[in-house]
Coordinates of C-alpha atoms (C1' of nucleotides) in Angstrom, one line a residue:
Chain A
X124 CA 55.8 99.5 91.9
X125 CA 58.6 97.6 90.5
X126 CA 57.2 94.8 88.3
X127 CA 58.1 96.8 85.2
X128 CA 61.7 97.0 86.3
X129 CA 63.5 94.3 84.3
X130 CA 66.9 94.8 85.7
X131 CA 70.0 93.0 86.8
X132 CA 70.0 94.9 90.1
X133 CA 67.1 94.3 92.5
X134 CA 65.1 97.1 93.9
X135 CA 66.7 97.1 97.2
X136 CA 68.6 100.3 96.7
X137 CA 69.5 102.2 93.5
X138 CA 72.5 104.4 93.2
X139 CA 72.2 108.1 93.4
X140 CA 70.4 110.4 95.7
X141 CA 68.1 108.5 98.1
X142 CA 64.4 109.0 98.0
X143 CA 63.9 110.3 101.5
X144 CA 65.3 113.7 101.0
X145 CA 68.6 114.8 102.2
X146 CA 70.7 112.5 104.3
X147 CA 70.8 113.9 107.8
X148 CA 74.2 112.9 108.8
X149 CA 76.2 115.6 110.4
X150 CA 79.9 115.5 111.3
X151 CA 79.0 114.8 114.9
X152 CA 77.0 111.7 113.9
X153 CA 80.0 110.3 112.1
X154 CA 82.3 111.1 115.0
X155 CA 79.8 109.4 117.4
X156 CA 79.8 106.3 115.1
X157 CA 83.6 106.4 115.0
X158 CA 83.7 106.3 118.8
X159 CA 81.3 103.5 119.0
X160 CA 83.2 101.4 116.5
X161 CA 86.5 102.1 118.2
X162 CA 85.0 101.1 121.6
X163 CA 83.6 97.9 120.1
X164 CA 86.3 96.8 117.7
X165 CA 89.4 98.3 119.2
X166 CA 91.8 100.9 117.9
X167 CA 92.2 99.2 114.5
X168 CA 88.8 100.4 113.4
X169 CA 88.7 101.1 109.7
X170 CA 86.9 104.0 107.9
X171 CA 84.7 101.4 106.2
X172 CA 83.5 100.1 109.5
X173 CA 82.9 103.6 110.8
X174 CA 80.9 104.5 107.7
X175 CA 78.9 101.3 108.1
X176 CA 78.2 102.1 111.7
X177 CA 77.0 105.5 110.8
X178 CA 74.8 104.1 108.1
X179 CA 76.5 105.8 105.3
X180 CA 79.1 105.2 102.7
X181 CA 82.7 106.0 102.8
X182 CA 82.8 109.2 100.7
X183 CA 80.3 110.7 103.1
X184 CA 82.7 110.2 105.9
X185 CA 85.4 111.9 103.9
X186 CA 83.1 114.7 103.1
X187 CA 82.1 115.2 106.7
X188 CA 85.3 114.8 108.6
X189 CA 88.1 114.6 106.1
X190 CA 91.0 112.3 106.0
X191 CA 91.9 109.7 108.6
X192 CA 94.3 112.2 110.2
X193 CA 91.5 114.7 110.5
X194 CA 89.3 112.1 112.1
X195 CA 92.0 111.4 114.6
X196 CA 92.4 115.1 115.3
X197 CA 88.6 115.5 115.8
X198 CA 88.5 112.5 118.2
X199 CA 91.6 113.8 120.0
X200 CA 89.7 117.1 120.6
X201 CA 86.8 115.2 122.1
X202 CA 89.1 113.1 124.3
X203 CA 91.1 116.0 125.5
X204 CA 87.9 117.9 126.3
X205 CA 86.8 115.0 128.4
X206 CA 90.1 114.9 130.2
X207 CA 89.9 118.6 130.8
X208 CA 86.4 118.2 132.3
X209 CA 87.5 115.3 134.5
X210 CA 90.5 117.2 135.6
X211 CA 88.5 120.3 136.5
X212 CA 86.0 118.2 138.4
X213 CA 88.8 116.6 140.3
X214 CA 90.4 120.0 141.2
X215 CA 87.2 121.8 141.8
X216 CA 88.5 125.2 142.9
X217 CA 90.9 124.0 145.4
X218 CA 94.2 125.6 145.1
X219 CA 97.3 124.1 143.7
X220 CA 98.6 121.7 146.2
X221 CA 100.5 118.4 146.0
X222 CA 97.2 116.7 146.6
X223 CA 95.4 118.5 143.8
X224 CA 98.3 117.6 141.5
X225 CA 97.8 114.0 142.3
X226 CA 94.0 114.3 141.7
X227 CA 94.7 116.0 138.4
X228 CA 96.9 113.2 137.3
X229 CA 94.6 110.5 138.5
X230 CA 91.7 112.1 136.7
X231 CA 93.7 112.0 133.5
X232 CA 94.7 108.3 134.0
X233 CA 91.1 107.3 134.7
X234 CA 89.8 109.1 131.7
X235 CA 92.3 107.3 129.5
X236 CA 91.4 104.0 131.0
X237 CA 87.7 104.7 130.4
X238 CA 88.4 105.5 126.8
X239 CA 91.1 103.0 126.3
X240 CA 90.8 102.3 122.7
X241 CA 90.0 105.8 121.7
X242 CA 93.2 106.8 123.4
X243 CA 95.1 104.2 121.4
X244 CA 93.4 105.2 118.2
X245 CA 94.2 108.9 118.7
X246 CA 97.8 108.5 119.9
X247 CA 98.7 105.5 117.8
X248 CA 99.7 105.4 114.2
X249 CA 100.3 107.4 111.2
X250 CA 104.1 107.4 111.0
X251 CA 103.4 110.4 108.9
X252 CA 106.3 112.8 109.1
X253 CA 104.1 115.8 108.0
X254 CA 101.7 115.5 110.8
X255 CA 103.7 113.9 113.5
X256 CA 100.7 112.0 114.7
X257 CA 101.2 111.7 118.3
X258 CA 101.4 115.4 118.8
X259 CA 97.8 115.6 117.8
X260 CA 96.4 114.8 121.2
X261 CA 99.5 116.1 122.9
X262 CA 99.2 119.7 121.7
X263 CA 95.6 119.9 122.7
X264 CA 96.7 119.4 126.3
X265 CA 100.1 121.0 126.0
X266 CA 98.9 124.4 124.9
X267 CA 96.5 125.1 127.8
X268 CA 98.9 123.5 130.2
X269 CA 101.8 125.6 129.0
X270 CA 99.7 128.8 129.3
X271 CA 98.6 127.9 132.8
X272 CA 102.1 127.1 133.8
X273 CA 103.4 130.3 132.4
X274 CA 100.8 132.5 134.1
X275 CA 101.3 130.7 137.4
X276 CA 105.0 130.9 137.4
X277 CA 104.9 134.6 136.5
X278 CA 102.6 135.3 139.4
X279 CA 104.9 133.3 141.7
X280 CA 107.9 135.2 140.4
X281 CA 109.5 132.2 139.0
X282 CA 111.1 131.7 135.6
X283 CA 108.3 131.3 133.1
X284 CA 110.4 130.2 130.2
X285 CA 110.3 126.6 131.3
X286 CA 106.6 126.4 130.5
X287 CA 106.9 124.8 127.1
X288 CA 109.4 122.2 128.0
X289 CA 107.5 121.3 131.2
X290 CA 104.2 121.1 129.4
X291 CA 105.5 118.8 126.7
X292 CA 107.3 116.8 129.3
X293 CA 104.4 116.4 131.6
X294 CA 102.0 115.5 128.9
X295 CA 104.5 112.9 127.6
X296 CA 104.8 111.5 131.1
X297 CA 101.1 111.3 131.4
X298 CA 100.7 109.6 128.1
X299 CA 103.3 107.0 128.8
X300 CA 102.0 106.4 132.2
X301 CA 98.5 106.0 130.7
X302 CA 99.8 103.5 128.2
X303 CA 101.5 101.5 130.9
X304 CA 98.5 101.6 133.2
X305 CA 96.2 100.5 130.3
X306 CA 98.4 97.5 129.7
X307 CA 99.0 96.3 133.2
X308 CA 95.8 96.1 135.2
X309 CA 97.9 95.5 138.3
X310 CA 98.8 99.2 138.4
X311 CA 96.5 101.2 140.5
X312 CA 95.8 104.6 139.0
X313 CA 95.6 106.2 142.4
X314 CA 99.0 105.0 143.5
X315 CA 100.6 105.8 140.2
X316 CA 99.1 109.3 140.2
X317 CA 100.4 109.9 143.7
X318 CA 103.9 108.7 142.8
X319 CA 104.0 110.9 139.7
X320 CA 102.8 113.8 141.7
X321 CA 105.6 113.1 144.2
X322 CA 108.1 113.2 141.4
X323 CA 106.8 116.4 139.9
X324 CA 105.7 118.4 142.8
X325 CA 108.9 119.8 144.2
X326 CA 110.3 120.8 140.9
X327 CA 107.0 122.4 140.0
X328 CA 106.8 124.6 143.0
X329 CA 110.4 125.6 142.7
X330 CA 112.0 124.0 145.7
X331 CA 115.6 125.0 145.6
X332 CA 118.6 123.4 147.0
X333 CA 122.3 124.3 146.7
X334 CA 122.8 120.9 145.2
Chain B
X22 CA 125.4 78.7 78.1
X23 CA 122.0 80.0 77.3
X24 CA 121.5 79.9 73.6
X25 CA 119.5 76.7 74.0
X26 CA 117.1 78.4 76.2
X27 CA 114.1 79.2 74.0
X28 CA 112.0 81.0 76.5
X29 CA 109.6 83.8 77.0
X30 CA 111.6 85.1 79.8
X31 CA 115.1 86.6 79.0
X32 CA 118.1 85.3 80.7
X33 CA 118.4 88.2 83.1
X34 CA 117.5 86.1 86.1
X35 CA 115.6 83.0 86.5
X36 CA 113.6 82.1 89.6
X37 CA 114.9 79.7 92.1
X38 CA 118.1 79.5 94.0
X39 CA 120.7 81.8 92.5
X40 CA 123.9 80.4 90.9
X41 CA 126.4 82.0 93.2
X42 CA 125.8 79.7 96.2
X43 CA 124.0 80.7 99.3
X44 CA 122.9 84.2 99.7
X45 CA 125.0 85.8 102.5
X46 CA 122.5 88.1 104.0
X47 CA 122.3 88.0 107.7
X48 CA 119.8 89.6 109.9
X49 CA 122.1 92.4 110.6
X50 CA 122.6 93.2 107.0
X51 CA 118.8 93.6 106.6
X52 CA 118.7 95.8 109.7
X53 CA 121.4 98.0 108.4
X54 CA 119.5 98.3 105.1
X55 CA 116.4 99.2 107.0
X56 CA 118.2 101.9 108.9
X57 CA 119.6 103.3 105.6
X58 CA 116.2 103.4 104.0
X59 CA 114.6 105.0 106.9
X60 CA 117.3 107.6 107.1
X61 CA 116.9 108.3 103.4
X62 CA 113.2 108.0 102.8
X63 CA 111.8 108.8 106.2
X64 CA 109.7 106.9 108.7
X65 CA 107.3 105.7 106.0
X66 CA 109.8 103.2 104.6
X67 CA 108.1 100.0 103.4
X68 CA 109.4 96.5 103.7
X69 CA 109.7 96.3 99.9
X70 CA 112.0 99.3 99.9
X71 CA 114.1 97.8 102.7
X72 CA 114.3 94.5 100.8
X73 CA 115.4 96.3 97.7
X74 CA 118.1 98.2 99.6
X75 CA 119.4 95.0 101.1
X76 CA 119.5 93.5 97.6
X77 CA 117.0 90.8 98.5
X78 CA 113.4 90.0 98.1
X79 CA 110.6 90.5 100.6
X80 CA 110.3 86.9 101.9
X81 CA 114.0 87.0 102.8
X82 CA 113.3 90.0 105.1
X83 CA 110.5 88.1 106.7
X84 CA 112.7 85.1 107.2
X85 CA 115.6 87.1 108.7
X86 CA 113.8 89.6 111.0
X87 CA 110.1 88.5 111.1
X88 CA 107.1 90.8 110.8
X89 CA 107.1 94.5 110.7
X90 CA 106.6 94.7 114.4
X91 CA 109.7 92.5 115.0
X92 CA 111.6 94.8 112.7
X93 CA 110.6 97.8 114.8
X94 CA 111.6 95.9 117.9
X95 CA 115.0 95.1 116.6
X96 CA 115.5 98.7 115.5
X97 CA 114.3 99.9 118.8
X98 CA 117.0 97.8 120.5
X99 CA 119.6 99.4 118.3
X100 CA 118.4 102.8 119.0
X101 CA 118.1 102.3 122.7
X102 CA 121.6 100.9 122.8
X103 CA 122.9 104.0 121.2
X104 CA 121.0 106.1 123.6
X105 CA 122.5 104.2 126.5
X106 CA 126.0 104.5 125.1
X107 CA 125.5 108.3 124.6
X108 CA 124.1 108.6 128.1
X109 CA 126.9 106.7 129.7
X110 CA 129.5 108.8 127.8
X111 CA 127.7 112.0 129.0
X112 CA 127.7 110.8 132.6
X113 CA 131.1 109.1 132.6
X114 CA 131.5 108.1 136.2
X115 CA 130.5 111.4 137.7
X116 CA 128.0 110.9 140.5
X117 CA 124.3 111.6 140.3
X118 CA 123.9 115.4 140.4
X119 CA 121.6 117.8 138.9
X120 CA 124.1 118.6 136.3
X121 CA 124.6 114.9 135.4
X122 CA 120.8 114.5 135.1
X123 CA 120.7 117.3 132.6
X124 CA 123.6 115.8 130.7
X125 CA 121.8 112.5 130.6
X126 CA 118.6 114.1 129.2
X127 CA 120.6 116.1 126.7
X128 CA 122.4 113.1 125.5
X129 CA 119.1 111.4 124.9
X130 CA 117.6 114.3 123.1
X131 CA 120.7 114.6 120.8
X132 CA 120.6 110.9 120.0
X133 CA 117.0 111.1 119.0
X134 CA 117.7 114.2 116.9
X135 CA 120.5 112.4 115.2
X136 CA 118.3 109.4 114.4
X137 CA 115.2 111.4 113.8
X138 CA 113.4 109.1 111.4
X139 CA 114.5 106.0 113.1
X140 CA 113.0 107.3 116.2
X141 CA 109.8 108.1 114.4
X142 CA 109.7 104.7 112.8
X143 CA 110.2 102.9 116.0
X144 CA 107.8 104.9 118.2
X145 CA 105.2 105.5 115.5
X146 CA 102.6 103.3 114.3
X147 CA 101.0 99.9 114.6
X148 CA 97.8 100.8 116.5
X149 CA 98.0 97.1 117.3
X150 CA 96.4 96.4 120.6
X151 CA 98.2 93.2 121.1
X152 CA 101.7 94.7 121.0
X153 CA 101.0 98.3 122.1
X154 CA 103.6 99.5 119.7
X155 CA 105.0 102.5 121.5
X156 CA 106.0 100.4 124.5
X157 CA 108.6 98.7 122.3
X158 CA 111.2 101.4 122.6
X159 CA 109.9 102.5 125.9
X160 CA 110.4 99.2 127.8
X161 CA 114.0 98.9 126.6
X162 CA 114.7 102.1 128.4
X163 CA 112.2 101.7 131.2
X164 CA 113.5 98.4 132.5
X165 CA 117.1 99.4 133.2
X166 CA 116.0 102.8 134.4
X167 CA 113.6 101.3 136.8
X168 CA 116.2 98.9 138.2
X169 CA 118.7 101.7 138.6
X170 CA 116.1 103.9 140.3
X171 CA 115.1 101.0 142.6
X172 CA 118.7 100.2 143.6
X173 CA 119.6 103.8 144.2
X174 CA 116.5 104.6 146.2
X175 CA 117.1 101.5 148.4
X176 CA 120.6 102.6 149.1
X177 CA 119.4 106.1 149.9
X178 CA 116.8 104.7 152.2
X179 CA 113.9 106.1 150.2
X180 CA 110.8 104.4 149.1
X181 CA 111.8 102.2 146.1
X182 CA 108.2 101.3 145.1
X183 CA 108.0 104.4 142.9
X184 CA 110.6 103.1 140.5
X185 CA 108.2 101.7 137.9
X186 CA 105.9 104.7 137.8
X187 CA 108.9 107.0 137.7
X188 CA 110.7 105.1 135.0
X189 CA 107.7 105.0 132.7
X190 CA 106.9 108.6 133.4
X191 CA 110.4 109.8 132.7
X192 CA 110.7 107.8 129.6
X193 CA 107.4 109.2 128.4
X194 CA 108.6 112.7 129.2
X195 CA 111.8 112.1 127.3
X196 CA 110.0 110.7 124.3
X197 CA 107.5 113.6 124.1
X198 CA 110.2 116.1 124.6
X199 CA 112.2 114.5 121.8
X200 CA 109.2 114.6 119.5
X201 CA 108.7 118.2 120.2
X202 CA 112.4 119.1 119.8
X203 CA 112.5 117.2 116.5
X204 CA 109.6 119.1 115.2
X205 CA 110.6 122.6 116.3
X206 CA 114.2 123.4 115.4
X207 CA 114.0 126.5 117.5
X208 CA 114.1 124.4 120.7
X209 CA 117.7 124.0 122.0
X210 CA 118.3 120.6 123.4
X211 CA 120.7 121.9 125.9
X212 CA 118.1 124.4 127.3
X213 CA 115.3 121.9 127.2
X214 CA 117.4 119.3 129.0
X215 CA 118.3 121.7 131.7
X216 CA 114.7 122.7 132.2
X217 CA 113.5 119.1 132.4
X218 CA 116.3 118.3 134.8
X219 CA 115.1 121.3 136.9
X220 CA 111.6 119.8 136.9
X221 CA 112.7 116.3 137.9
X222 CA 115.6 116.8 140.2
X223 CA 114.0 117.8 143.4
X224 CA 111.4 115.1 143.3
X225 CA 114.0 112.5 142.4
X226 CA 116.3 113.2 145.3
X227 CA 113.4 113.0 147.7
X228 CA 112.8 116.5 148.9
X229 CA 110.2 116.3 151.5
X230 CA 107.7 118.7 152.8
X231 CA 104.7 118.4 155.0
X232 CA 102.6 119.9 152.2
Chain C
dC6 C1' 59.2 121.4 81.3
dG7 C1' 63.9 121.0 81.1
dG8 C1' 68.7 122.0 82.4
dG9 C1' 72.2 122.5 86.0
dG10 C1' 73.9 121.8 90.5
dA11 C1' 73.6 119.2 94.9
dA12 C1' 74.1 114.9 97.2
dG13 C1' 74.9 110.1 97.1
dT14 C1' 76.4 105.5 95.6
dT15 C1' 79.2 102.3 93.2
dA16 C1' 83.3 100.9 91.7
dC17 C1' 87.7 101.5 91.4
dC18 C1' 92.9 102.5 92.3
dA19 C1' 97.4 102.2 94.7
dC20 C1' 100.0 100.4 98.0
dG21 C1' 101.5 97.9 102.1
dG22 C1' 102.0 93.8 104.9
dG23 C1' 102.2 89.1 104.6
dT24 C1' 102.3 84.4 102.3
dA25 C1' 101.7 80.3 99.2
dA26 C1' 103.5 77.9 95.4
dG27 C1' 107.1 76.9 92.4
dA28 C1' 112.0 76.6 90.6
dA29 C1' 116.8 76.0 90.9
dA30 C1' 120.6 74.3 93.4
dC31 C1' 122.7 71.4 96.9
dT32 C1' 122.8 66.8 99.6
dG33 C1' 123.1 62.2 100.6
dC34 C1' 122.0 57.7 99.5
dC35 C1' 122.0 53.5 96.9
Chain D
dG168 C1' 126.4 58.3 88.5
dG169 C1' 121.6 59.1 88.9
dC170 C1' 117.7 60.3 91.7
dA171 C1' 114.7 61.7 95.6
dG172 C1' 114.5 65.0 99.2
dT173 C1' 115.7 69.3 101.3
dT174 C1' 117.1 73.9 101.3
dT175 C1' 116.8 78.4 99.7
dC176 C1' 115.4 81.5 97.0
dT177 C1' 111.9 84.1 93.6
dT178 C1' 107.7 85.0 91.6
dA179 C1' 103.2 85.9 92.0
dC180 C1' 99.6 86.5 94.5
dC181 C1' 96.0 87.7 98.4
dC182 C1' 93.7 90.9 101.3
dG183 C1' 92.6 95.0 103.8
dT184 C1' 92.8 100.0 104.0
dG185 C1' 93.0 104.8 102.8
dG186 C1' 91.4 107.6 99.2
dT187 C1' 89.0 109.1 94.9
dA188 C1' 86.7 109.2 90.2
dA189 C1' 82.7 108.6 87.7
dC190 C1' 78.1 108.1 87.4
dT191 C1' 73.2 108.4 89.0
dT192 C1' 69.5 110.4 91.0
dC193 C1' 66.9 114.1 92.8
dC194 C1' 65.6 118.8 93.5
dC195 C1' 65.1 123.6 92.3
dC196 C1' 64.7 127.4 89.5
dG197 C1' 64.0 129.8 85.4

DNA sequence: CGGGGAAGTTACCACGGGTAAGAAACTGCC
DNA sequence: GGCAGTTTCTTACCCGTGGTAACTTCCCCG
């Protein structure tokens, strides 16, 4: 086959639908490829590079995952899921103590360190006032955290109206601490986590003083 | 002058150095223009737009302020200066109390609200692993805050080694809270500030328990 | 057997950051 | 006074990136 083709374009690959039936590239395959590219090339990974890594062309990526912001959102979901898993493993049923708070924070820091560039990709960028990019990852953590806080404070007969502020605040604290730890290898996640726990603990449990 | 010019290009403006002597456009003029454009068009302001607003061309901007990252740094300095001024005005000599902490936080929130898009411009974007963009604004606040914390903890005979973690953490908390407040007009800065102060205060002043 | 829709690919557009090359005006020197 | 060299701008461009339109091929169903 082929010697009757007198063409400018070689046989390598002709446009249109490929011969081997439907392309079997699901959304998750693209997201996996995105993670690989980001881990390899850093947070500046382009959609083209991701498409190439997934073995597809750009419009496929747009069909499967949507715009770049949607991609970031999807990856943020994955990352925040991993953070939640790590945090649960660190807590592991123990009650809410100062130590378990430190473990929680440390698990978060270590997860971010492990997925350094993914974190930077997800939290960085966009400057897009409609989406307010950095809230993407944040809200995935904020919402459950806020609910947990609210439930717990209600049971402890403490004012639950603080839950939103505190959740946003704590997530921001964690994100900035992560960014710092990522950038300065001298910072030990265990120590940092313990220090942040020290800062938060007494306020969290509602220690009161007359001032 | 001009009728001997038989040219394709009209007289409007010829390339090269303009006739009116040296262009008097300092770095600060460009930065002012940048702020105006950002306030008018939002955080997606382009260098071209800034140049146009300043009445110059793009290379002038690059000559006066450097790359886009440098521009963001310069604007971050301005913003953090304003935050410092507002914070000082809010504190105004009173000692370090729970109430003054809340005032400090509220002043920060209000400054960010006032310079909403400038804040978004400065904190948003880049994804550039070399500069770690969001640390630009952060470190301008972190460094003095860390020093203040360290001095104060030393005088109070408390462990001063926490100052870096705490400074980064608190700045992150403030930034995320700002982002949240910016995006949801229902949140009252005064209330949010008070709640965050509540969260931080007891840890800051070194409440101790045996756990 | 043929037409329509599904599923891809190519090629393109717009735009933003950043820079190279060229043009006018000043400067100093002989 | 003329003329090279320098300064200081402008024009015009390059390149990468997000995003999309148009076209091509294949499959299925009547």
